[in-house]
Backbone as JSON Lines, residues from 0, in Angstrom:
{"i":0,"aa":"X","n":[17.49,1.2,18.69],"ca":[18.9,1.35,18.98],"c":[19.27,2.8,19.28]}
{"i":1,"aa":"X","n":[20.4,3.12,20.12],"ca":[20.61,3.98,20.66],"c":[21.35,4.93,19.18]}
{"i":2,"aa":"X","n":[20.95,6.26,19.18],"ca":[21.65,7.23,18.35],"c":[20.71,7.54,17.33]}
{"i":3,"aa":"X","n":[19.59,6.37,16.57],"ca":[18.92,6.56,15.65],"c":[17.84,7.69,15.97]}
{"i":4,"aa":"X","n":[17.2,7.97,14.87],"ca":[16.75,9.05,14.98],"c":[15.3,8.33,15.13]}
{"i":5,"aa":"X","n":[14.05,9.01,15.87],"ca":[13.0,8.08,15.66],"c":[11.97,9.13,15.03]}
{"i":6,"aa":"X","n":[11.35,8.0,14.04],"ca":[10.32,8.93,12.79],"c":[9.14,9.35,13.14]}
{"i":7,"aa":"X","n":[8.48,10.81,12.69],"ca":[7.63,11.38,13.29],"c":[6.12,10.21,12.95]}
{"i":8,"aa":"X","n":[6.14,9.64,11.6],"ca":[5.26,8.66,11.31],"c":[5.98,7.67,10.4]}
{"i":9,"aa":"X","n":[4.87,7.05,9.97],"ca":[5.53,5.56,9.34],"c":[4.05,5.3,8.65]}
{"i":10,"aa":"X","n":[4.56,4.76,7.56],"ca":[3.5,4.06,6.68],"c":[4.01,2.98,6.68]}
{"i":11,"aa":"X","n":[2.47,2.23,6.82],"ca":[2.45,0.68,6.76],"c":[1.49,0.15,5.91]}
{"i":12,"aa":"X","n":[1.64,-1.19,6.11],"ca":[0.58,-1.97,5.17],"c":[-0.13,-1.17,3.48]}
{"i":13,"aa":"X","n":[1.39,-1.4,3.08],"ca":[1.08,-0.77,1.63],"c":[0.36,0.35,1.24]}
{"i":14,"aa":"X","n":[0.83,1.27,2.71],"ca":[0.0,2.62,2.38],"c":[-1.27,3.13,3.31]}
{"i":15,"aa":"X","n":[-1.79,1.55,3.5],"ca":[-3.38,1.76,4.19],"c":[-3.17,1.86,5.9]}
{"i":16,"aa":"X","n":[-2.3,2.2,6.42],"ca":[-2.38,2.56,7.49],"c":[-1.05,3.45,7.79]}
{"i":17,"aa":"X","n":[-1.28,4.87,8.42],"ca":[-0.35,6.01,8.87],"c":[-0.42,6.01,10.45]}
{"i":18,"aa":"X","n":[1.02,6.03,10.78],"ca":[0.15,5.9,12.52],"c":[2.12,7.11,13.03]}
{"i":19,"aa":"X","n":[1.15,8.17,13.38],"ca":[1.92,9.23,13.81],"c":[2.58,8.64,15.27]}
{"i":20,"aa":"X","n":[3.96,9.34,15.54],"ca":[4.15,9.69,16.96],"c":[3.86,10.79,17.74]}
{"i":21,"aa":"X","n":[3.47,9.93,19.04],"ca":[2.75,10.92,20.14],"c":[3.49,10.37,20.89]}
{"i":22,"aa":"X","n":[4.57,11.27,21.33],"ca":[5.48,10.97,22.67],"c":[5.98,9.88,22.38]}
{"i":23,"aa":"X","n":[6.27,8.29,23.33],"ca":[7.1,7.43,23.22],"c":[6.38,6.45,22.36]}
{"i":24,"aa":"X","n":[5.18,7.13,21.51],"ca":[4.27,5.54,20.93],"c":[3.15,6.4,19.55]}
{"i":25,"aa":"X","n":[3.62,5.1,19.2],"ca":[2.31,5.83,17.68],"c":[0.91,5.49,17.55]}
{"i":26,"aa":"X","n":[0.08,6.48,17.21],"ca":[-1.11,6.04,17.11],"c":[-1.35,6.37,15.59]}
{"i":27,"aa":"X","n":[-2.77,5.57,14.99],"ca":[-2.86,5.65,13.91],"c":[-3.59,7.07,13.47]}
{"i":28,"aa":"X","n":[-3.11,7.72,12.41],"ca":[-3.98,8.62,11.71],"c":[-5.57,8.53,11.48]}
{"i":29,"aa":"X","n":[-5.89,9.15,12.11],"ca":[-7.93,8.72,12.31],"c":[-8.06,9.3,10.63]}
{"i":30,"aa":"X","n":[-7.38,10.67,10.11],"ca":[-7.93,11.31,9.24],"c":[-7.44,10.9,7.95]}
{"i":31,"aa":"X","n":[-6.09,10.11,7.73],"ca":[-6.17,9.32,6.75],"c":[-7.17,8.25,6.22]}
{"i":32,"aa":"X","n":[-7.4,7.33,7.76],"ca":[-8.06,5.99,7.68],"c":[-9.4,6.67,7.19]}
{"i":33,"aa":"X","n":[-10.07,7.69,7.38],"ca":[-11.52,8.22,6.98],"c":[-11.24,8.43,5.44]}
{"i":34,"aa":"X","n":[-10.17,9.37,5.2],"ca":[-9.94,9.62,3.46],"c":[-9.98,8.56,2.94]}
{"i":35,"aa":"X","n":[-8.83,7.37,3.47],"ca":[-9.29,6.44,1.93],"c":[-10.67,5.56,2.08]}
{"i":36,"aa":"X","n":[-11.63,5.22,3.47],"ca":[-12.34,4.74,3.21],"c":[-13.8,5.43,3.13]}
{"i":37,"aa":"X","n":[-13.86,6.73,2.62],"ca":[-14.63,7.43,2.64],"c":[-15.68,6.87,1.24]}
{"i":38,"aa":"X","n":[-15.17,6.5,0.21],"ca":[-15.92,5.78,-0.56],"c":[-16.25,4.67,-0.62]}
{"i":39,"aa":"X","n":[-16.39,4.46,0.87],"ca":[-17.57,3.17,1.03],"c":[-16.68,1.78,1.29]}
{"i":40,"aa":"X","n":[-15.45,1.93,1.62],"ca":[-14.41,0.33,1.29],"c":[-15.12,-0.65,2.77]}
{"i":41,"aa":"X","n":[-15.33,-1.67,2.44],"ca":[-15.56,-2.72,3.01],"c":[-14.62,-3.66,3.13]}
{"i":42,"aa":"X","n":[-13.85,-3.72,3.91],"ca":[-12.94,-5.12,3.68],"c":[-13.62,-6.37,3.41]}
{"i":43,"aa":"X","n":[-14.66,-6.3,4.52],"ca":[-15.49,-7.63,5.02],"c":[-15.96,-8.35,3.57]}
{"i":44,"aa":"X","n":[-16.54,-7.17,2.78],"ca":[-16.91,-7.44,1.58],"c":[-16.25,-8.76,0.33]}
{"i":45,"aa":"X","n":[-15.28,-7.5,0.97],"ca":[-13.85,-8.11,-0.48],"c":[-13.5,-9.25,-0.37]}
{"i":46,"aa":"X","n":[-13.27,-9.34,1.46],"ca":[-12.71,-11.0,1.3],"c":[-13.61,-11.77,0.91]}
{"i":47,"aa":"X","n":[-14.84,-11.37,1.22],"ca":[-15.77,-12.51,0.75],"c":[-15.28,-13.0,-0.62]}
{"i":48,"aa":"X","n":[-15.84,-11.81,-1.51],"ca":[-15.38,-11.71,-2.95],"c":[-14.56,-12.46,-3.2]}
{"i":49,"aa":"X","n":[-13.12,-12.23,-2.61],"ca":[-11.7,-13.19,-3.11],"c":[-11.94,-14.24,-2.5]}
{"i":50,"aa":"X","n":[-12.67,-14.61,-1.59],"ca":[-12.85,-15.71,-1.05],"c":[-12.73,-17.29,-2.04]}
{"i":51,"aa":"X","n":[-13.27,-16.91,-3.52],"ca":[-13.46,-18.06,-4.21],"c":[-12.5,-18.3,-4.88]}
{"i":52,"aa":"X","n":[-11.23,-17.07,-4.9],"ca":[-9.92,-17.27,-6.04],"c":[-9.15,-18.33,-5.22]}
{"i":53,"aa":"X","n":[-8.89,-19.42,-6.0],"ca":[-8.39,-20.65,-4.78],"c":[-6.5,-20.98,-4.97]}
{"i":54,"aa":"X","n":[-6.09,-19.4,-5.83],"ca":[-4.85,-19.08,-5.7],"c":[-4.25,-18.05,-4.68]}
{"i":55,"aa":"X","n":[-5.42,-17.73,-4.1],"ca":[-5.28,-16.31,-2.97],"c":[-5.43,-16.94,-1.57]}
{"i":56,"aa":"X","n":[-4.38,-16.7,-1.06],"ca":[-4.28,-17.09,0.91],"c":[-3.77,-16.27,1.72]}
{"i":57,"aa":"X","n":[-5.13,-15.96,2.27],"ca":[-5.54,-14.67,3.37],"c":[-4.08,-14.56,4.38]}
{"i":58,"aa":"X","n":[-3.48,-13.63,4.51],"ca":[-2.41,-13.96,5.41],"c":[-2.67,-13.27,7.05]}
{"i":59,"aa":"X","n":[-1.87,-13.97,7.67],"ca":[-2.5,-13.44,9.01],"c":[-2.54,-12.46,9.63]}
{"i":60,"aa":"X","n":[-3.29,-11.4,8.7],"ca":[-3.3,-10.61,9.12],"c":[-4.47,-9.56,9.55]}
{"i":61,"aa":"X","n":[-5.18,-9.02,10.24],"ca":[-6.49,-8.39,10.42],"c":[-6.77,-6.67,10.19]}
{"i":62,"aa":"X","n":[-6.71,-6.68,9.26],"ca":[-6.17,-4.8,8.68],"c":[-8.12,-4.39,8.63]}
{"i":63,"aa":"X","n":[-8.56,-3.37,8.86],"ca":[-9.99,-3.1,7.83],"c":[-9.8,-2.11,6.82]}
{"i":64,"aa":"X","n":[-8.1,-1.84,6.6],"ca":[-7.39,-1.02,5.22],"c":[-7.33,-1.6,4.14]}
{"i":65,"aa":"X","n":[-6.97,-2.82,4.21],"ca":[-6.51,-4.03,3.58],"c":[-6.65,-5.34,3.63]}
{"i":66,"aa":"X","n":[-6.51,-5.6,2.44],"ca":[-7.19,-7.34,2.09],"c":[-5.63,-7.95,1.94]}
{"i":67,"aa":"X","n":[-4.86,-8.86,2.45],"ca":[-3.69,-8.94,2.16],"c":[-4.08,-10.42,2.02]}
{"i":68,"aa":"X","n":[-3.24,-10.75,0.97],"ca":[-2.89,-12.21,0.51],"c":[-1.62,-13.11,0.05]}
{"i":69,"aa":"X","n":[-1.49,-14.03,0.42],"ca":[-0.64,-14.91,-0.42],"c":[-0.94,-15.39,-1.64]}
{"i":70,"aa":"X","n":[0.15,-15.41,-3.15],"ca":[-0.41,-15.48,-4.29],"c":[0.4,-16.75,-4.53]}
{"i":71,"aa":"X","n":[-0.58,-18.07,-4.86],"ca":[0.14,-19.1,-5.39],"c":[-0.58,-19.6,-6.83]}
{"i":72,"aa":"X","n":[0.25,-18.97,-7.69],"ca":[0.43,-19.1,-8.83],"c":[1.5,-18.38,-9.72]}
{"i":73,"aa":"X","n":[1.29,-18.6,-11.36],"ca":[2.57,-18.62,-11.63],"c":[2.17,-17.19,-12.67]}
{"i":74,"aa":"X","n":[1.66,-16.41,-12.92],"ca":[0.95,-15.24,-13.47],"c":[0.46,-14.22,-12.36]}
{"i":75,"aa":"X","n":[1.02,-13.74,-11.92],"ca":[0.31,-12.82,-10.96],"c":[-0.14,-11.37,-11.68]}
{"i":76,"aa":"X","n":[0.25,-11.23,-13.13],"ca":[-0.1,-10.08,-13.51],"c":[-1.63,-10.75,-13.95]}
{"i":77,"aa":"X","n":[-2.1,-11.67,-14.33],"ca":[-3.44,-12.49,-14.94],"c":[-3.95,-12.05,-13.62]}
{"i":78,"aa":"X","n":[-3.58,-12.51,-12.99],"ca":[-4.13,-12.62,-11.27],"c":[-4.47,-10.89,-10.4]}
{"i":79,"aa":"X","n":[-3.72,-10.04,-10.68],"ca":[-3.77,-8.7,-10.58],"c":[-5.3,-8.52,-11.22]}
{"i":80,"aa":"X","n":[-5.09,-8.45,-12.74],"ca":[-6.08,-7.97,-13.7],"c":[-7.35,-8.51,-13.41]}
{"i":81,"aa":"X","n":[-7.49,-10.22,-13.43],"ca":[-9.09,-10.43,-12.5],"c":[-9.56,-10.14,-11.4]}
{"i":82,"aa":"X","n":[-8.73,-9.92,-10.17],"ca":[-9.18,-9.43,-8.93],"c":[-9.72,-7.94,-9.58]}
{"i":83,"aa":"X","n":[-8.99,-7.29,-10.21],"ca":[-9.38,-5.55,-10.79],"c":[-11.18,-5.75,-11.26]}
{"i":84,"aa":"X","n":[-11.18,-6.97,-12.03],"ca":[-12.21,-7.07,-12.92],"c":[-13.62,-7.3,-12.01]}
{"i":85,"aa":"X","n":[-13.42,-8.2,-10.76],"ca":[-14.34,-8.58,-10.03],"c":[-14.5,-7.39,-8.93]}
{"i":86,"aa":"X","n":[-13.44,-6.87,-8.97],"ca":[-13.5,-5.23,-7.82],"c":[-14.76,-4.63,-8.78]}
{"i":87,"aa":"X","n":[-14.17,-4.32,-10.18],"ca":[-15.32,-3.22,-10.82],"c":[-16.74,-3.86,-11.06]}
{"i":88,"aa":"X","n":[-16.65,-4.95,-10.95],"ca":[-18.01,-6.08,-11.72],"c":[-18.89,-5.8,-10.08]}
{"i":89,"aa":"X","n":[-18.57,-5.55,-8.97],"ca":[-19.01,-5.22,-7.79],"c":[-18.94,-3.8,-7.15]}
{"i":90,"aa":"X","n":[-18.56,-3.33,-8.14],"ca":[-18.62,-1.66,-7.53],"c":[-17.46,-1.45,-6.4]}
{"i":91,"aa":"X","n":[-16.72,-1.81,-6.26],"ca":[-15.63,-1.49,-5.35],"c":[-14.58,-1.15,-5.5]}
{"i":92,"aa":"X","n":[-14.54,0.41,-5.48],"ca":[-12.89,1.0,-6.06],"c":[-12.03,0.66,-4.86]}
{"i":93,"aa":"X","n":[-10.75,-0.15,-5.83],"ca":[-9.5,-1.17,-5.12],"c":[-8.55,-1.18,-5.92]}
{"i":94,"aa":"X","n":[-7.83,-0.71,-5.27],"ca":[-5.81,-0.58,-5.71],"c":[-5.48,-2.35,-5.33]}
{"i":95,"aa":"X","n":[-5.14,-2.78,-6.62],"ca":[-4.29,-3.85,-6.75],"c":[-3.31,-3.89,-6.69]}
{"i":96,"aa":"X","n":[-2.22,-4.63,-5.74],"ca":[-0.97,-4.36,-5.68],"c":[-0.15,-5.83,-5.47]}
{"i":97,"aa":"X","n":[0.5,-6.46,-6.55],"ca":[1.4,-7.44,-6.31],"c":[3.04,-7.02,-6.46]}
{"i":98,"aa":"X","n":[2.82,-7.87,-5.5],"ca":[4.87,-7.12,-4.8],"c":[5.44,-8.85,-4.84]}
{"i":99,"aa":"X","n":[6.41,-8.95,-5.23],"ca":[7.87,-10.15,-5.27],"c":[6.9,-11.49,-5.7]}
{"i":100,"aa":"X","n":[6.03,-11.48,-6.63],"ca":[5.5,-12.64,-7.7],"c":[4.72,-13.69,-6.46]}
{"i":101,"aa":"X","n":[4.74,-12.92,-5.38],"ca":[3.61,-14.02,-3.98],"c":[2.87,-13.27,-3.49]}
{"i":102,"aa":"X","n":[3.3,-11.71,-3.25],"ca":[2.1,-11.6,-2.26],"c":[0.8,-10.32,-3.33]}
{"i":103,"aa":"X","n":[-0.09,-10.41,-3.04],"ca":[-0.94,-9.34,-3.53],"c":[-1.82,-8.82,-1.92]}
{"i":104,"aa":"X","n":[-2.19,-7.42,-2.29],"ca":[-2.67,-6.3,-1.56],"c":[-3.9,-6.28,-2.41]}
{"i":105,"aa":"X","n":[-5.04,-6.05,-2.03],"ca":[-6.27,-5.46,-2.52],"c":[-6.55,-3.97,-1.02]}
{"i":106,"aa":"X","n":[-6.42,-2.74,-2.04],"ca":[-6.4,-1.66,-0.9],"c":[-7.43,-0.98,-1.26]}
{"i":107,"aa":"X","n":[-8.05,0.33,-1.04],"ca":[-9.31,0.79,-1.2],"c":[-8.69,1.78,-2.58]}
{"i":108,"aa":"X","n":[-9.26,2.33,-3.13],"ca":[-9.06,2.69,-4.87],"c":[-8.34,3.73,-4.54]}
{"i":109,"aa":"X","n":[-8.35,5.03,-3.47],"ca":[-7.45,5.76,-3.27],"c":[-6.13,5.89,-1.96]}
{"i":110,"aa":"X","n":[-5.46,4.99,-2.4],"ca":[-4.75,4.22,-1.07],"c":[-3.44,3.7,-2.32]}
{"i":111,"aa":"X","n":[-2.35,3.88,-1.76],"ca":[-1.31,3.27,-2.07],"c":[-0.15,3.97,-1.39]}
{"i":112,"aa":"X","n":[1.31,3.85,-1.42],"ca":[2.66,3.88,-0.73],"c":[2.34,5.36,-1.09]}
{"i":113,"aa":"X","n":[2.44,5.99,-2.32],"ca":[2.9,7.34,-2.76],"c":[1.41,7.97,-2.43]}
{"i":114,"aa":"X","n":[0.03,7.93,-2.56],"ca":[-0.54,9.09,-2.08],"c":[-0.21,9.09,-0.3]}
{"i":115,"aa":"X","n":[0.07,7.95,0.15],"ca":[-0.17,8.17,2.01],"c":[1.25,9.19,1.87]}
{"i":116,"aa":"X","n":[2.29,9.13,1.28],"ca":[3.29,9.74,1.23],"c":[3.21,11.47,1.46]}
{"i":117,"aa":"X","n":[2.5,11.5,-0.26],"ca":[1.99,13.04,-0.26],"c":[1.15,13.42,0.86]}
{"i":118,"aa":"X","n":[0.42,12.47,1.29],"ca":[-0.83,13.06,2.28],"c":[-0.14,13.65,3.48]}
{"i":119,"aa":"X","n":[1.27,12.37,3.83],"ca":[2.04,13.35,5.02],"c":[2.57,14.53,4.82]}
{"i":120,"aa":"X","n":[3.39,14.67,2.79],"ca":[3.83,15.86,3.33],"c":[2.48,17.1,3.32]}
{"i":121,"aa":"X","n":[1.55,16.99,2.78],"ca":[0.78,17.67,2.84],"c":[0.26,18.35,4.68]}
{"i":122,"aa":"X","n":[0.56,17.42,4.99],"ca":[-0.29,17.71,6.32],"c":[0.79,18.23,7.29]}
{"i":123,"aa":"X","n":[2.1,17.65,7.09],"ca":[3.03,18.21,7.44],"c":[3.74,19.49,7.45]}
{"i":124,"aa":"X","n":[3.23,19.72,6.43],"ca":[3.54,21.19,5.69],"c":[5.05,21.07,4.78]}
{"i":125,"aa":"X","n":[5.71,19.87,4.35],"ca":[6.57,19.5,3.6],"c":[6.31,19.87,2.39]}
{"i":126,"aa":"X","n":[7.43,20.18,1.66],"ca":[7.13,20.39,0.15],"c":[7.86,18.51,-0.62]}
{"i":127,"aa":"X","n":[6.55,18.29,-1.22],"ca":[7.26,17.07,-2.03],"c":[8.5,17.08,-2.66]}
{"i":128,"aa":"X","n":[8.63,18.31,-2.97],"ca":[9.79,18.78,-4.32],"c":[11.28,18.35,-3.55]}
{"i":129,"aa":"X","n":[11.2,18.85,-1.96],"ca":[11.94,18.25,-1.07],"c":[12.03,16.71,-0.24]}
{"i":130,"aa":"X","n":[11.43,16.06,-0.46],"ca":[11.25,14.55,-0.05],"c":[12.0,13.53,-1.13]}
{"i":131,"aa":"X","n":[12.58,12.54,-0.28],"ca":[13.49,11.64,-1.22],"c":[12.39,10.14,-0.14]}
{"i":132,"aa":"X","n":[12.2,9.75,-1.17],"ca":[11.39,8.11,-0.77],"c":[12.24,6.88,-1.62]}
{"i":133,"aa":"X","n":[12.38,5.99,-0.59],"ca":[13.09,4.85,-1.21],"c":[12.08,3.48,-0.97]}
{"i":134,"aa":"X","n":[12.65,2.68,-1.86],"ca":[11.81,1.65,-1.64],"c":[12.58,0.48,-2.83]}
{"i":135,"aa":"X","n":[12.23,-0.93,-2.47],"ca":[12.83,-1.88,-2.8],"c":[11.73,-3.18,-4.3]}
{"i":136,"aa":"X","n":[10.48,-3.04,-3.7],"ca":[9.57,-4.0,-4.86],"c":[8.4,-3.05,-5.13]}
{"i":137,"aa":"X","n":[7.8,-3.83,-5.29],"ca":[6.69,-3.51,-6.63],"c":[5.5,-2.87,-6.03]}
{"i":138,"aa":"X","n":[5.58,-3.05,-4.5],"ca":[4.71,-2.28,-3.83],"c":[5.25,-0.69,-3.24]}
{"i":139,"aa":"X","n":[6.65,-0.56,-3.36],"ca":[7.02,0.73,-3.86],"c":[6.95,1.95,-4.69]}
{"i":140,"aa":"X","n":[6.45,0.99,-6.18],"ca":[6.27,1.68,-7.55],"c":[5.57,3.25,-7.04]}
{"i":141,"aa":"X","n":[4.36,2.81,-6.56],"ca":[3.82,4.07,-6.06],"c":[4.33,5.81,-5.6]}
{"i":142,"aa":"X","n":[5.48,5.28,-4.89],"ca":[6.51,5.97,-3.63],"c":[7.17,6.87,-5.13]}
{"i":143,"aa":"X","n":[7.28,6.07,-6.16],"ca":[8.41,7.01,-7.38],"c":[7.91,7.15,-8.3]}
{"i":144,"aa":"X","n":[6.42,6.92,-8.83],"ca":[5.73,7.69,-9.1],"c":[4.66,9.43,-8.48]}
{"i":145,"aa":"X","n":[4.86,9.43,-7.56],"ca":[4.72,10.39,-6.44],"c":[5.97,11.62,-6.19]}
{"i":146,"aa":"X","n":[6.76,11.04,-5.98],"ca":[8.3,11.66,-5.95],"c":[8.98,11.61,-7.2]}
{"i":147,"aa":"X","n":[10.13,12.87,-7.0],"ca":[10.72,12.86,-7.96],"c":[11.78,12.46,-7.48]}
{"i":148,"aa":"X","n":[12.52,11.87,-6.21],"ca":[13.86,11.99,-5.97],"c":[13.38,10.77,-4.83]}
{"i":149,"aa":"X","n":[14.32,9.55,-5.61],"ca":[14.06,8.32,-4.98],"c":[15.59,7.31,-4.77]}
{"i":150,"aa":"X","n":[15.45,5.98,-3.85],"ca":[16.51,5.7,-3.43],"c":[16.02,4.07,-3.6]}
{"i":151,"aa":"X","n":[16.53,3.55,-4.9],"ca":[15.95,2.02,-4.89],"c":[17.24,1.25,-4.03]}
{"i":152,"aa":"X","n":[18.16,0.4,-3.53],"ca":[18.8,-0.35,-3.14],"c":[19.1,-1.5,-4.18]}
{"i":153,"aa":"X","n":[20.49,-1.83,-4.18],"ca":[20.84,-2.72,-5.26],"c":[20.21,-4.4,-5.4]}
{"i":154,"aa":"X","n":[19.69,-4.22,-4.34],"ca":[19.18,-5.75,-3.89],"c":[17.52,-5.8,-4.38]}
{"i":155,"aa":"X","n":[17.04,-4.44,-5.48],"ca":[15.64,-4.27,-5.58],"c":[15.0,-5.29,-6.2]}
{"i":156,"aa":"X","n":[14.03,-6.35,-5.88],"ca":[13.27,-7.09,-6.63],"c":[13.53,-6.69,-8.14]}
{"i":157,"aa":"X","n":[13.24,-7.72,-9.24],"ca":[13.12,-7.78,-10.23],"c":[12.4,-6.85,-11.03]}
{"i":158,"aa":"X","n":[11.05,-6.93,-10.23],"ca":[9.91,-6.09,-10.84],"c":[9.95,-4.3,-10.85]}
{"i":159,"aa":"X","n":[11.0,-4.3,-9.73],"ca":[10.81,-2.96,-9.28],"c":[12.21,-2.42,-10.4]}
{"i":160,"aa":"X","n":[12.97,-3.46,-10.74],"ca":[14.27,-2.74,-11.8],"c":[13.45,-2.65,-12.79]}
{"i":161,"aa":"X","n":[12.59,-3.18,-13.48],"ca":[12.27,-3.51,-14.69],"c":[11.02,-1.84,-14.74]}
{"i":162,"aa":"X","n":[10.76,-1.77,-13.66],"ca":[10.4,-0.13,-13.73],"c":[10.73,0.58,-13.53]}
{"i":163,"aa":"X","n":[12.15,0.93,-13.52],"ca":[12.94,1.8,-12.79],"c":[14.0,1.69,-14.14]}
{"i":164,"aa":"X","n":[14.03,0.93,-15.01],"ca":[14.46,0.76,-16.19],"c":[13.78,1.89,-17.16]}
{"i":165,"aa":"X","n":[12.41,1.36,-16.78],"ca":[11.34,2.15,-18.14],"c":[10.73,3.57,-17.86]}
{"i":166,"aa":"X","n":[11.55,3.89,-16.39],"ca":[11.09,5.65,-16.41],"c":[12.07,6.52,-16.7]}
């Protein structure tokens, strides 16, 4: 829309992908995507792995940042904690991330909303101390643990008040 301002980058997919602007179009950050998968992340792997949890449904999506899923069940913190357990039982450092009690993220161990955050202002030459990050669920948490100066919206998922309560 006409007047808005358009952003120098954008984080997506829960962190695991940064894709800068270059002129009228963004391309992705080559030097992020190397940082977080520098310790070896395999997607191909993982799905296998989750392949057998028969509460997890692959969503359509084709990331090699991220394992993204649909969560149908009624515990997703149970469900968090075993995917964690079968990440370490296989050697694969992975950020677990369930957002609004359906969906879960399996991301590579140093990957989430708030380091891709810092990594921009870092590279940017931003001082964090100056950055305000907002965000709405549970795949946010990250973004305000990272920052000190944040902007939840009154409409924030459940999960994300109930931590925004306890800091």
């Amino acid at each position: 829309p006409e007047g808005l301002i358009k952003p120098d980058a954008i984080i997506l997919e829960t962190g695991a992908c940064i894709y800068r602007r270059k002129q009228n179009s963004f391309i992705v950050d080559e030097e992020w995507a190397e940082k977080i998968t520098k310790s070896g992340w395999d997607s191909i792997k993982v799905r296998q792995l989750l392949s057998v949890l028969a509460y997890l449904k692959p969503q359509n999506c084709s990331s090699v940042y991220r394992a993204a899923y649909f969560y149908e069940g009624s515990d997703i913190a149970s469900a968090e904690k075993e995917i964690r357990g079968l990440m370490k039982k296989n050697r694969i450092s992975a950020n677990i991330v369930g957002c609004h009690g359906r969906y879960i993220d399996v991301l590579p161990g140093k990957c989430d909303k708030g380091m891709a955050a810092l990594y921009l202002c870092e590279s940017c030459g931003i001082s964090h101390e100056h950055t305000v990050v907002a965000g709405d669920s549970e795949n946010d948490i990250a973004l305000f643990e990272s920052f000190r100066k944040g902007i939840a919206p009154a409409n924030t998922t459940e999960g994300m008040a109930l931590y925004l309560q306890g800091k």
